[in-house]
Amino acid sequence: MIGFAAKRIFGVAVTLLVAAAIIFFLLDILPGDPARFMLGINATDDAVAALRTELGLDQSAFNRFFIWLFGLFQGDLGISFSQRMPVTQLMAERLQVSLPLALGALTLSTLIGLPIGIIAAQNRGKLGDTLAMILAQVGIAIPNFWFAMLLVLAFAVTWRIFPPGGFVPWSDDPLLAARSLVLPIIALALPQAAILARVMRTSLVDVMQADFIRTARAKGLTQSQAIWRHGVRNALLPVLTIMGLQFAFLIAGTIIVENVFYLPGLGRLIFSAISARDLIVVRSAILVLVAMVILVMFIVDLAYAFVDPRIRAGGGRSDG
Amino acid sequence: MSLVEVKDLSISFGDHAVVHAISLSIDPGQRVGVVGESGSGKSLTALSIIDLLPESDKTKGDIVRNVPTGESLRGKHIGMVFQEPMTALNPLMKVGDQIREALELHLPGIDFVARVAELIEEVELPPSVANRYPHELSGGQRQRIGLAIALAGEPELLIADEPTSALDMITQAQIIALIKRVCKAHNMALLFISHDLGAVAALCDFVHVLERGKQVESGTTSSVLKSPQQAYTKRLIAAAKPTRRRLTTRTIGPPLLELDGISKRFKLPGPIWAKKSYVQALSDISLTIREAECVGLVGPSGCGKTTLSRIIAGLQTAQRGTIQFDGHAYGRKLGEMPRAARRELSMVFQDPFGSFDPRLNMAQSLYEPLNLMPELDHAERRERVHMALERVGLTPEMLKRHPHAFSGGQRQRLAIARALVLRPKLVVLDEPVSALDVSIRGDVLELLADLRENFGIAYLFVSHDLDVVRAVADRVLVMDKGKIVEQGDVDTVFDAPQAEITQRLLDARLGV
């Protein structure tokens, strides 16, 4: 297990480095002057020259890449051009919203989706299964922004249980901060839960046909004991992959829901940076996202290996 | 009083009856065999005794089990071992824990760790396997674990459903001896389900013969084998005996395939920085197959038979050595097998169910190899496919059907037809009859002999079944641990074996 993790960590480091290089040089080799691009067509030559110096554009691309990389290691992502703030600080603020949002939505969708999928598989072909799968179909079909608006109408406008939008920093009022994330988490989690329920059901239905379930029954376990003790863990493998992909989406793909709830999340930061042509923020934000996705996939890999001893061992390979 | 009494048991899927009025009884300590081919209803009968039939199946008749009521039947009073050791154990759970689970259900309060160790010792495995996962064990070892799980609840009856059909001959003989010993030691009754009369004869005192869900004959094993009353039983017994050898009138020609110093190793998984370790699958293999010659290749599982046949067929490349085939030379330094050589060689695989793409109809599957011969026009292709089908005793009308519409025997004929459309000089047959019922086996072997007689095709016949090899091959190669340890004329090798592994393989045969 430790050997497996060490091997993967090495892979993660290499992937990150390559990703950083691609992000940096892609933005750099685009035709045109980044400084002029950032300032717009009406900028004076003096302003452009000043910005070029500030961005270090008079140095070679390699030098700038290594300066940027060096900064990254020190946690220095540069100064935002549009907001005149350290990018590190900007990102940290936004992650305070996006990270709990993503984690919360993933946890909630797992708590809802997996049990529904398991119950549906246990009752395959019966009423419970049909109902669960119709619900899941509806859950997948409903656009999450529309669902988010319904939630606001019901729980913020009519019943006033949760705030309708906005966010106060955790340090100011942790309780209010948490409460303002509840509705967005629900809005994000439900469609994801519907997908998880379907994947879990399909996977478990397959596993229930497996010979080792029959062995477990012959041993004396009841059908539901056999499913819980032997089936669920085996069925979890494809579900883990989907959960990894979902988390990657939840980190940055939530801009519509962020807009509905006026949340200062990462998605909106990137959107506004692109609108303001703030290449410094765009570049760093993309790198942070890429790093998160790689990290999540690494965790999924570890989870896979934790669940399945065959993966820990790795497959034999011919060197010929 | 008998332990289990089955009276007029019938089982049906919907309107389709698959088991018709079967009656059998098992006395305490008695070993009873049920013999039949695929689709005879023998497994369903076993599952209904342990009460594991799918809910959708309807049963009629009575099953009286003389065990204390109110206690759990499965595991406690009846234990069961299944056919597929590869899939019958949970891949994510240590095997010791899988045995322990059965103990926790049926014998709460005992020292589980100690009892697990005893059970593992009883099935003749080293104590360390308790901490291993199923994928780390061989097929035979897994089947022993399956037996330990079945024994955990100390049942009065053990049901074994084809427990050895997925194993090689040597392992099969060991598992059968183990089952026999364990049954005697615990005075446990056995219901042994098999298609293999030899295995039943080795284990059981009493035998029931099933044909398509009907009980055709029952009696003590010795009387049924000695004086079978029914035609079907007679056919099964005849098929289980070694096939008579058919001599060919073809003269064996000059060398067609020559392997020189073929070696192949596989890298074992490990951390990238660690020193690489390898397993040597083949070391320095040299062999010759002549035109129109049938060469048998035998050996225990894991000896490298399959790797060697894949290298000959060009599906894998060796690290060292050269291959000369029909005027073409290829190998590690000489490059891949040339296209012109590929059309002179075909392959037939063991599993007729897995070797056809289920989405292609038979026409698509059978015409596909002809893409190697672009010079043929449509009429010539058609003629080749139709002739190949005719040769294997099938008709062109069947071409529109998909694989699922054929029986196992028909599919293996189709696989042979597919190998024949190219009119190859050499066909590599990888266990071509092992997955077939014994009664069809003879037909397929006969077909192969005919084809050789008419077209002068050479065969490399890979098999673990020594009787079959003796019936079809001129010469035999015996492999063990990646090396050819013995070779020669079949009669010489089998009558006076020199290598230890040949002797062990011969000893493991189960005759009737």
PDB file of C-alpha atoms in Angstrom, chain B residues 318-512:
ATOM      1  CA  ALA B 318       9.347 -13.607 -27.582  1.00  0.00           C
ATOM      2  CA  GLN B 319      12.379 -11.833 -26.121  1.00  0.00           C
ATOM      3  CA  ARG B 320      14.795 -14.256 -27.700  1.00  0.00           C
ATOM      4  CA  GLY B 321      14.811 -16.873 -30.411  1.00  0.00           C
ATOM      5  CA  THR B 322      13.601 -17.186 -33.973  1.00  0.00           C
ATOM      6  CA  ILE B 323      10.636 -18.782 -35.673  1.00  0.00           C
ATOM      7  CA  GLN B 324      10.712 -20.264 -39.160  1.00  0.00           C
ATOM      8  CA  PHE B 325       7.274 -20.899 -40.576  1.00  0.00           C
ATOM      9  CA  ASP B 326       6.468 -21.857 -44.146  1.00  0.00           C
ATOM     10  CA  GLY B 327       9.468 -20.010 -45.542  1.00  0.00           C
ATOM     11  CA  HIS B 328       9.067 -16.916 -43.360  1.00  0.00           C
ATOM     12  CA  ALA B 329      11.406 -16.092 -40.524  1.00  0.00           C
ATOM     13  CA  TYR B 330      10.353 -13.887 -37.644  1.00  0.00           C
ATOM     14  CA  GLY B 331      11.148 -13.261 -34.017  1.00  0.00           C
ATOM     15  CA  ARG B 332      12.589 -10.592 -31.740  1.00  0.00           C
ATOM     16  CA  LYS B 333      15.310  -9.353 -34.080  1.00  0.00           C
ATOM     17  CA  LEU B 334      13.587 -10.325 -37.326  1.00  0.00           C
ATOM     18  CA  GLY B 335      10.413  -8.380 -36.707  1.00  0.00           C
ATOM     19  CA  GLU B 336       6.744  -9.263 -36.457  1.00  0.00           C
ATOM     20  CA  MET B 337       5.055 -12.195 -38.097  1.00  0.00           C
ATOM     21  CA  PRO B 338       4.536 -11.182 -41.742  1.00  0.00           C
ATOM     22  CA  ARG B 339       1.011 -10.945 -43.144  1.00  0.00           C
ATOM     23  CA  ALA B 340       1.754 -13.644 -45.701  1.00  0.00           C
ATOM     24  CA  ALA B 341       2.562 -16.042 -42.853  1.00  0.00           C
ATOM     25  CA  ARG B 342      -0.544 -15.148 -40.901  1.00  0.00           C
ATOM     26  CA  ARG B 343      -2.857 -16.524 -43.547  1.00  0.00           C
ATOM     27  CA  GLU B 344      -1.188 -19.922 -43.364  1.00  0.00           C
ATOM     28  CA  LEU B 345      -1.917 -20.240 -39.651  1.00  0.00           C
ATOM     29  CA  SER B 346      -5.171 -20.214 -37.695  1.00  0.00           C
ATOM     30  CA  MET B 347      -6.118 -20.672 -34.114  1.00  0.00           C
ATOM     31  CA  VAL B 348      -9.025 -22.357 -32.320  1.00  0.00           C
ATOM     32  CA  PHE B 349      -9.576 -21.413 -28.700  1.00  0.00           C
ATOM     33  CA  GLN B 350     -10.874 -23.282 -25.696  1.00  0.00           C
ATOM     34  CA  ASP B 351     -14.025 -21.373 -24.943  1.00  0.00           C
ATOM     35  CA  PRO B 352     -16.504 -21.466 -27.835  1.00  0.00           C
ATOM     36  CA  PHE B 353     -18.683 -18.961 -25.979  1.00  0.00           C
ATOM     37  CA  GLY B 354     -15.987 -16.337 -25.554  1.00  0.00           C
ATOM     38  CA  SER B 355     -14.287 -16.662 -28.916  1.00  0.00           C
ATOM     39  CA  PHE B 356     -17.050 -15.115 -31.024  1.00  0.00           C
ATOM     40  CA  ASP B 357     -18.041 -11.458 -30.949  1.00  0.00           C
ATOM     41  CA  PRO B 358     -21.646 -11.643 -29.726  1.00  0.00           C
ATOM     42  CA  ARG B 359     -22.651  -8.646 -31.865  1.00  0.00           C
ATOM     43  CA  LEU B 360     -21.464 -10.087 -35.174  1.00  0.00           C
ATOM     44  CA  ASN B 361     -23.495 -12.676 -36.989  1.00  0.00           C
ATOM     45  CA  MET B 362     -21.718 -15.814 -38.113  1.00  0.00           C
ATOM     46  CA  ALA B 363     -21.324 -14.566 -41.680  1.00  0.00           C
ATOM     47  CA  GLN B 364     -19.396 -11.532 -40.434  1.00  0.00           C
ATOM     48  CA  SER B 365     -17.233 -13.679 -38.171  1.00  0.00           C
ATOM     49  CA  LEU B 366     -16.486 -16.278 -40.834  1.00  0.00           C
ATOM     50  CA  TYR B 367     -15.764 -13.843 -43.679  1.00  0.00           C
ATOM     51  CA  GLU B 368     -13.464 -11.704 -41.552  1.00  0.00           C
ATOM     52  CA  PRO B 369     -10.273 -13.808 -41.845  1.00  0.00           C
ATOM     53  CA  LEU B 370     -10.555 -13.557 -45.637  1.00  0.00           C
ATOM     54  CA  ASN B 371      -9.548  -9.897 -45.394  1.00  0.00           C
ATOM     55  CA  LEU B 372      -6.036 -11.353 -45.265  1.00  0.00           C
ATOM     56  CA  MET B 373      -6.565 -12.506 -48.860  1.00  0.00           C
ATOM     57  CA  PRO B 374      -7.609  -9.403 -50.793  1.00  0.00           C
ATOM     58  CA  GLU B 375      -6.996 -11.156 -54.102  1.00  0.00           C
ATOM     59  CA  LEU B 376     -10.132 -13.278 -53.678  1.00  0.00           C
ATOM     60  CA  ASP B 377     -13.304 -11.998 -55.326  1.00  0.00           C
ATOM     61  CA  HIS B 378     -16.718 -12.218 -53.742  1.00  0.00           C
ATOM     62  CA  ALA B 379     -17.697 -15.538 -55.329  1.00  0.00           C
ATOM     63  CA  GLU B 380     -14.460 -17.172 -54.220  1.00  0.00           C
ATOM     64  CA  ARG B 381     -14.903 -15.918 -50.649  1.00  0.00           C
ATOM     65  CA  ARG B 382     -18.413 -17.234 -50.598  1.00  0.00           C
ATOM     66  CA  GLU B 383     -17.303 -20.584 -51.854  1.00  0.00           C
ATOM     67  CA  ARG B 384     -14.610 -20.826 -49.201  1.00  0.00           C
ATOM     68  CA  VAL B 385     -16.954 -19.999 -46.355  1.00  0.00           C
ATOM     69  CA  HIS B 386     -19.635 -22.375 -47.589  1.00  0.00           C
ATOM     70  CA  MET B 387     -17.147 -25.159 -48.070  1.00  0.00           C
ATOM     71  CA  ALA B 388     -15.666 -24.660 -44.607  1.00  0.00           C
ATOM     72  CA  LEU B 389     -19.165 -24.822 -43.126  1.00  0.00           C
ATOM     73  CA  GLU B 390     -19.977 -27.952 -45.047  1.00  0.00           C
ATOM     74  CA  ARG B 391     -16.757 -29.538 -43.829  1.00  0.00           C
ATOM     75  CA  VAL B 392     -17.746 -29.035 -40.219  1.00  0.00           C
ATOM     76  CA  GLY B 393     -21.233 -30.371 -40.856  1.00  0.00           C
ATOM     77  CA  LEU B 394     -23.180 -27.099 -40.777  1.00  0.00           C
ATOM     78  CA  THR B 395     -25.226 -25.311 -43.453  1.00  0.00           C
ATOM     79  CA  PRO B 396     -24.900 -21.823 -44.976  1.00  0.00           C
ATOM     80  CA  GLU B 397     -28.401 -20.891 -43.747  1.00  0.00           C
ATOM     81  CA  MET B 398     -26.946 -20.697 -40.258  1.00  0.00           C
ATOM     82  CA  LEU B 399     -24.724 -17.784 -41.233  1.00  0.00           C
ATOM     83  CA  LYS B 400     -27.410 -15.204 -40.498  1.00  0.00           C
ATOM     84  CA  ARG B 401     -27.592 -16.226 -36.846  1.00  0.00           C
ATOM     85  CA  HIS B 402     -25.667 -14.755 -33.962  1.00  0.00           C
ATOM     86  CA  PRO B 403     -23.450 -16.804 -31.602  1.00  0.00           C
ATOM     87  CA  HIS B 404     -26.063 -17.090 -28.838  1.00  0.00           C
ATOM     88  CA  ALA B 405     -28.283 -19.137 -31.161  1.00  0.00           C
ATOM     89  CA  PHE B 406     -25.836 -22.040 -31.261  1.00  0.00           C
ATOM     90  CA  SER B 407     -24.967 -24.791 -28.794  1.00  0.00           C
ATOM     91  CA  GLY B 408     -21.434 -25.170 -27.442  1.00  0.00           C
ATOM     92  CA  GLY B 409     -20.618 -27.997 -29.849  1.00  0.00           C
ATOM     93  CA  GLN B 410     -21.922 -26.053 -32.843  1.00  0.00           C
ATOM     94  CA  ARG B 411     -19.909 -23.011 -31.856  1.00  0.00           C
ATOM     95  CA  GLN B 412     -16.738 -25.025 -31.649  1.00  0.00           C
ATOM     96  CA  ARG B 413     -17.487 -26.353 -35.130  1.00  0.00           C
ATOM     97  CA  LEU B 414     -17.970 -22.779 -36.293  1.00  0.00           C
ATOM     98  CA  ALA B 415     -14.667 -21.812 -34.674  1.00  0.00           C
ATOM     99  CA  ILE B 416     -12.992 -24.602 -36.621  1.00  0.00           C
ATOM    100  CA  ALA B 417     -14.759 -23.472 -39.815  1.00  0.00           C
ATOM    101  CA  ARG B 418     -13.459 -19.958 -39.176  1.00  0.00           C
ATOM    102  CA  ALA B 419      -9.965 -21.378 -38.864  1.00  0.00           C
ATOM    103  CA  LEU B 420     -10.406 -23.276 -42.131  1.00  0.00           C
ATOM    104  CA  VAL B 421     -11.577 -20.524 -44.494  1.00  0.00           C
ATOM    105  CA  LEU B 422      -7.973 -19.460 -45.054  1.00  0.00           C
ATOM    106  CA  ARG B 423      -7.007 -23.075 -45.832  1.00  0.00           C
ATOM    107  CA  PRO B 424      -4.074 -22.764 -43.485  1.00  0.00           C
ATOM    108  CA  LYS B 425      -1.130 -25.117 -43.293  1.00  0.00           C
ATOM    109  CA  LEU B 426      -1.077 -25.081 -39.501  1.00  0.00           C
ATOM    110  CA  VAL B 427      -3.886 -24.796 -36.968  1.00  0.00           C
ATOM    111  CA  VAL B 428      -3.054 -24.122 -33.316  1.00  0.00           C
ATOM    112  CA  LEU B 429      -5.750 -25.758 -31.197  1.00  0.00           C
ATOM    113  CA  ASP B 430      -5.713 -24.470 -27.608  1.00  0.00           C
ATOM    114  CA  GLU B 431      -7.734 -26.967 -25.535  1.00  0.00           C
ATOM    115  CA  PRO B 432     -10.302 -27.308 -28.351  1.00  0.00           C
ATOM    116  CA  VAL B 433     -12.495 -29.903 -26.632  1.00  0.00           C
ATOM    117  CA  SER B 434     -12.073 -29.150 -22.913  1.00  0.00           C
ATOM    118  CA  ALA B 435     -15.163 -26.955 -22.705  1.00  0.00           C
ATOM    119  CA  LEU B 436     -17.336 -29.434 -24.595  1.00  0.00           C
ATOM    120  CA  ASP B 437     -19.525 -32.189 -23.207  1.00  0.00           C
ATOM    121  CA  VAL B 438     -17.970 -35.637 -23.579  1.00  0.00           C
ATOM    122  CA  SER B 439     -20.557 -36.803 -26.083  1.00  0.00           C
ATOM    123  CA  ILE B 440     -19.743 -33.939 -28.492  1.00  0.00           C
ATOM    124  CA  ARG B 441     -16.022 -34.223 -27.865  1.00  0.00           C
ATOM    125  CA  GLY B 442     -15.731 -37.372 -29.988  1.00  0.00           C
ATOM    126  CA  ASP B 443     -17.444 -35.682 -32.963  1.00  0.00           C
ATOM    127  CA  VAL B 444     -15.109 -32.692 -32.880  1.00  0.00           C
ATOM    128  CA  LEU B 445     -12.009 -34.918 -32.680  1.00  0.00           C
ATOM    129  CA  GLU B 446     -13.328 -36.972 -35.586  1.00  0.00           C
ATOM    130  CA  LEU B 447     -13.843 -33.769 -37.564  1.00  0.00           C
ATOM    131  CA  LEU B 448     -10.268 -32.661 -36.911  1.00  0.00           C
ATOM    132  CA  ALA B 449      -8.951 -36.032 -38.080  1.00  0.00           C
ATOM    133  CA  ASP B 450     -11.030 -35.780 -41.286  1.00  0.00           C
ATOM    134  CA  LEU B 451      -9.725 -32.325 -42.068  1.00  0.00           C
ATOM    135  CA  ARG B 452      -6.165 -33.450 -41.651  1.00  0.00           C
ATOM    136  CA  GLU B 453      -6.806 -36.450 -43.884  1.00  0.00           C
ATOM    137  CA  ASN B 454      -8.364 -34.316 -46.623  1.00  0.00           C
ATOM    138  CA  PHE B 455      -6.269 -31.159 -46.541  1.00  0.00           C
ATOM    139  CA  GLY B 456      -3.027 -32.260 -44.931  1.00  0.00           C
ATOM    140  CA  ILE B 457      -3.314 -29.594 -42.228  1.00  0.00           C
ATOM    141  CA  ALA B 458      -0.757 -29.770 -39.423  1.00  0.00           C
ATOM    142  CA  TYR B 459      -1.962 -29.282 -35.847  1.00  0.00           C
ATOM    143  CA  LEU B 460      -0.431 -28.111 -32.656  1.00  0.00           C
ATOM    144  CA  PHE B 461      -2.847 -29.627 -30.165  1.00  0.00           C
ATOM    145  CA  VAL B 462      -2.533 -28.011 -26.736  1.00  0.00           C
ATOM    146  CA  SER B 463      -4.339 -29.898 -23.999  1.00  0.00           C
ATOM    147  CA  HIS B 464      -4.203 -30.984 -20.417  1.00  0.00           C
ATOM    148  CA  ASP B 465      -6.078 -34.175 -21.283  1.00  0.00           C
ATOM    149  CA  LEU B 466      -3.566 -36.919 -21.983  1.00  0.00           C
ATOM    150  CA  ASP B 467      -6.098 -39.388 -23.341  1.00  0.00           C
ATOM    151  CA  VAL B 468      -7.264 -36.936 -25.977  1.00  0.00           C
ATOM    152  CA  VAL B 469      -3.696 -36.132 -26.969  1.00  0.00           C
ATOM    153  CA  ARG B 470      -2.899 -39.793 -27.247  1.00  0.00           C
ATOM    154  CA  ALA B 471      -5.904 -40.296 -29.509  1.00  0.00           C
ATOM    155  CA  VAL B 472      -5.066 -37.514 -31.949  1.00  0.00           C
ATOM    156  CA  ALA B 473      -1.351 -36.725 -31.880  1.00  0.00           C
ATOM    157  CA  ASP B 474       1.594 -38.366 -33.615  1.00  0.00           C
ATOM    158  CA  ARG B 475       4.170 -36.803 -31.383  1.00  0.00           C
ATOM    159  CA  VAL B 476       3.907 -35.183 -27.977  1.00  0.00           C
ATOM    160  CA  LEU B 477       5.840 -32.460 -26.194  1.00  0.00           C
ATOM    161  CA  VAL B 478       5.659 -32.341 -22.406  1.00  0.00           C
ATOM    162  CA  MET B 479       6.217 -28.941 -20.811  1.00  0.00           C
ATOM    163  CA  ASP B 480       6.949 -28.032 -17.214  1.00  0.00           C
ATOM    164  CA  LYS B 481       7.970 -24.658 -15.788  1.00  0.00           C
ATOM    165  CA  GLY B 482       8.608 -23.103 -19.180  1.00  0.00           C
ATOM    166  CA  LYS B 483      10.774 -25.882 -20.554  1.00  0.00           C
ATOM    167  CA  ILE B 484      10.155 -28.860 -22.796  1.00  0.00           C
ATOM    168  CA  VAL B 485      11.081 -31.719 -20.487  1.00  0.00           C
ATOM    169  CA  GLU B 486      10.220 -34.640 -22.695  1.00  0.00           C
ATOM    170  CA  GLN B 487       9.220 -35.292 -26.278  1.00  0.00           C
ATOM    171  CA  GLY B 488       8.726 -38.141 -28.655  1.00  0.00           C
ATOM    172  CA  ASP B 489       6.251 -40.509 -30.212  1.00  0.00           C
ATOM    173  CA  VAL B 490       2.982 -40.524 -28.176  1.00  0.00           C
ATOM    174  CA  ASP B 491       3.019 -44.218 -27.412  1.00  0.00           C
ATOM    175  CA  THR B 492       6.646 -44.174 -26.339  1.00  0.00           C
ATOM    176  CA  VAL B 493       6.227 -41.169 -24.089  1.00  0.00           C
ATOM    177  CA  PHE B 494       2.996 -42.322 -22.471  1.00  0.00           C
ATOM    178  CA  ASP B 495       3.997 -45.970 -22.083  1.00  0.00           C
ATOM    179  CA  ALA B 496       7.452 -45.282 -20.760  1.00  0.00           C
ATOM    180  CA  PRO B 497       7.509 -41.746 -19.355  1.00  0.00           C
ATOM    181  CA  GLN B 498      10.946 -40.408 -18.477  1.00  0.00           C
ATOM    182  CA  ALA B 499      10.197 -37.038 -16.902  1.00  0.00           C
ATOM    183  CA  GLU B 500       8.673 -36.837 -13.441  1.00  0.00           C
ATOM    184  CA  ILE B 501       5.916 -34.468 -14.573  1.00  0.00           C
ATOM    185  CA  THR B 502       4.801 -36.893 -17.323  1.00  0.00           C
ATOM    186  CA  GLN B 503       4.470 -39.597 -14.720  1.00  0.00           C
ATOM    187  CA  ARG B 504       2.474 -37.308 -12.435  1.00  0.00           C
ATOM    188  CA  LEU B 505       0.173 -36.278 -15.275  1.00  0.00           C
ATOM    189  CA  LEU B 506      -0.411 -39.928 -16.174  1.00  0.00           C
ATOM    190  CA  ASP B 507      -1.095 -40.846 -12.539  1.00  0.00           C
ATOM    191  CA  ALA B 508      -3.680 -38.084 -12.233  1.00  0.00           C
ATOM    192  CA  ARG B 509      -5.942 -39.513 -14.922  1.00  0.00           C
ATOM    193  CA  LEU B 510      -9.328 -40.684 -13.720  1.00  0.00           C
ATOM    194  CA  GLY B 511     -10.486 -43.723 -15.634  1.00  0.00           C
ATOM    195  CA  VAL B 512     -13.868 -45.411 -15.633  1.00  0.00           C
TER     196      VAL B 512
END
